[in-house]
Structures are given as C-alpha cells and as structure tokens.
Amino acid sequence: MAAVNHEVEHLIEIRNIGKDYQSGDEMVPAIRQMDFAIDDGEFVTIMGHSGSGKSTLLSVLGGLNHPSRGKVFIDSLDLYDLSSEQRADFRSEYIGIIFQSFQLITYLTVLENVILPMAITGLKRKEKEQMAMDVLLKVGLASKADRLPDQLSGGEQERVAIARAIVNQPPILLADEPTGNLDSETASEVMELLTRLNREEGLTIIMVTHNPEISVYSNRTIRVQDGTCLEH
Ligand SMILES: Nc1ncnc2c1ncn2[C@@H]1O[C@H](COP(=O)(O)OP(=O)(O)O)[C@@H](O)[C@H]1O
Ligand SMILES: [Mg+2]
C-alpha cells in the first residue's frame, strides 16, 4: 500500500477535515473544520447536540464517507488516499463500527451475525464459529448464540453489535450513540462492557453521544458544535 506518512505520530489524526453534503441546490456544511489526534489505548467521547456533525465525523473516521477537504491518518496511513477496495480491506482489519441502529440481520442467528464480518478472513467454518463463540462469551451472550435478534432485549442486541464489531480483533472501535436506544440501567451495563474492552484489551474506542452522563466513562471528551471542535 502507498500513502504512508511517517510524520504522523498518533494512532488517529485528522487534519483540516471538512465535509459538505449536497441537499438540493444547497450545500450543507456538516463538518466545517476539525483537527485532532487520538492515541493508542484512549477512550474518547465525541459529544455534541443533534445535527452538530458527530455521525458524519464518525463515518469519515471509519473510512465510509469521503471528506470534502482534509486528511485522515490511521496508523500513519492516509485513509482516503487508498482505493475504495484497499480502504474496505483496511477497514475490516483495523476498524470495528457500531452503528446508531444496531443493523443486525434479522433472519440470521446471533452466532451468524457475529460470523458475518469474518467472511474475508479465509478461516474454516469451525474456526469462525469458535472465534464468534469466544467473543459472545466476552460480551455475556454465549447462551443466546442460537437466538434471532428480535428474541433479545435492546441491551442484548447492542452487545451482539459490539461482538460483531470486535470479532476480527480490530485495534479501533467506533460507536455511534451506543446507548441511545437503551434505558439508563442497560446503558450503564453496555458502558461497563466498553470500559472493560478498553482497559483489559487495550481497544481504542471513539464513541459519539449527546448525553453528558455517558461521557464520564471515557478518558477524554471532544466537544463538537456546528461542525467544529470546541475543545480537546
Ligand atoms: N446524507 C446527508 N445529506 C445531506 N445532509 C446531511 C446528510 N447527513 C447529515 N446531513 C446534515 O449534516 C448535519 C450533521 O449531521 P450528523 O453528522 O448526522 O449530525 P449528528 O450525528 O451530530 O446529529 C446535519 O445538518 C444533517 O442534517
Ligand atoms: Mg448522529
């Protein structure tokens, strides 16, 4: 792969990022200007009101949304200098993503949902099942591996989404409002799981939320407003 910049010192760096969406005749500036760096092992919250650009930022960081301006470096690699195929390969190895709606496949069992991202690994079926069971054990759902997603509670579905995001053992986890649909008790269980993955496994986590109560679990908060960062 080309696109390595040896001057990049942090696991994740964004430089002068901007993102405009075309909406009819109008350009919507979802990200006006953002710059920050995140180190290996950090647990960072991106906090801001609805419409401030959080989901856009997360999808740009995740290699899913080409910025209009600026650069994203992950492990010194210029993410958007890669071809879309190279970027997809890089993403499946490096970045786990939990979307705002869990996006579980409703007609597949919990186990099958967790096995899905391993399609690219070339592992044998038995090995994939074993790895999926290991990660389901880690999130406390091994006994529900054969259920369908709609036979689970919201918190359990969230944990399946987490299991699916980390099954390929990526160093980075991105989570968009992971507790947005959960009651506060279930939300703290999910946050404790994320905290444990960060502390015990060294997973670097970037989590988006609009809820200040959720940000206390992380080590650092980056506040966003109208497409810019207020502090970090
Ligand atoms: N695909 C899109 N097309 C046009 N505008 C969009 C699109 N996605 C988001 N936006 C707009 O960009 C701004 C930021 O949105 P978003 O990143 O979803 O914010 P947040 O996640 O903080 O609520 C909002 O004004 C939103 O309406
Ligand atoms: Mg959002």
PDB file of C-alpha atoms and ligand atoms in Angstrom, residues 21 28 30 49-56, ligand 1:
ATOM      1  CA  TYR A  21     -23.407  17.492   1.736  1.00  0.00           C
ATOM      2  CA  VAL A  28     -24.877  21.675   3.970  1.00  0.00           C
ATOM      3  CA  ALA A  30     -21.818  19.077   8.247  1.00  0.00           C
ATOM      4  CA  HIS A  49     -26.120  18.255  20.106  1.00  0.00           C
ATOM      5  CA  SER A  50     -28.134  16.628  17.355  1.00  0.00           C
ATOM      6  CA  GLY A  51     -27.041  17.915  13.943  1.00  0.00           C
ATOM      7  CA  SER A  52     -23.589  19.042  15.118  1.00  0.00           C
ATOM      8  CA  GLY A  53     -21.802  16.634  12.772  1.00  0.00           C
ATOM      9  CA  LYS A  54     -20.994  13.683  15.075  1.00  0.00           C
ATOM     10  CA  SER A  55     -22.225  10.845  12.864  1.00  0.00           C
ATOM     11  CA  THR A  56     -20.603  12.450   9.840  1.00  0.00           C
TER      12      THR A  56
HETATM   13  N1  LIG B   1     -26.556  12.436   3.726  1.00  0.00           N
HETATM   14  C1  LIG B   1     -26.805  13.710   4.063  1.00  0.00           C
HETATM   15  N2  LIG B   1     -27.220  14.605   3.149  1.00  0.00           N
HETATM   16  C2  LIG B   1     -27.463  15.909   3.460  1.00  0.00           C
HETATM   17  N3  LIG B   1     -27.277  16.400   4.712  1.00  0.00           N
HETATM   18  C3  LIG B   1     -26.853  15.560   5.676  1.00  0.00           C
HETATM   19  C4  LIG B   1     -26.596  14.168   5.406  1.00  0.00           C
HETATM   20  N4  LIG B   1     -26.181  13.581   6.570  1.00  0.00           N
HETATM   21  C5  LIG B   1     -26.191  14.554   7.501  1.00  0.00           C
HETATM   22  N5  LIG B   1     -26.592  15.730   6.970  1.00  0.00           N
HETATM   23  C6  LIG B   1     -26.683  17.023   7.688  1.00  0.00           C
HETATM   24  O1  LIG B   1     -25.403  17.312   8.224  1.00  0.00           O
HETATM   25  C7  LIG B   1     -25.516  17.846   9.535  1.00  0.00           C
HETATM   26  C8  LIG B   1     -24.776  16.943  10.530  1.00  0.00           C
HETATM   27  O2  LIG B   1     -25.442  15.691  10.610  1.00  0.00           O
HETATM   28  P1  LIG B   1     -24.932  14.486  11.502  1.00  0.00           P
HETATM   29  O3  LIG B   1     -23.485  14.246  11.203  1.00  0.00           O
HETATM   30  O4  LIG B   1     -25.846  13.354  11.299  1.00  0.00           O
HETATM   31  O5  LIG B   1     -25.057  15.093  12.980  1.00  0.00           O
HETATM   32  P2  LIG B   1     -25.266  14.384  14.408  1.00  0.00           P
HETATM   33  O6  LIG B   1     -24.833  12.954  14.290  1.00  0.00           O
HETATM   34  O7  LIG B   1     -24.415  15.184  15.340  1.00  0.00           O
HETATM   35  O8  LIG B   1     -26.710  14.511  14.749  1.00  0.00           O
HETATM   36  C9  LIG B   1     -26.996  17.993   9.806  1.00  0.00           C
HETATM   37  O9  LIG B   1     -27.369  19.310   9.454  1.00  0.00           O
HETATM   38  C10 LIG B   1     -27.620  16.975   8.881  1.00  0.00           C
HETATM   39  O10 LIG B   1     -28.914  17.359   8.511  1.00  0.00           O
END
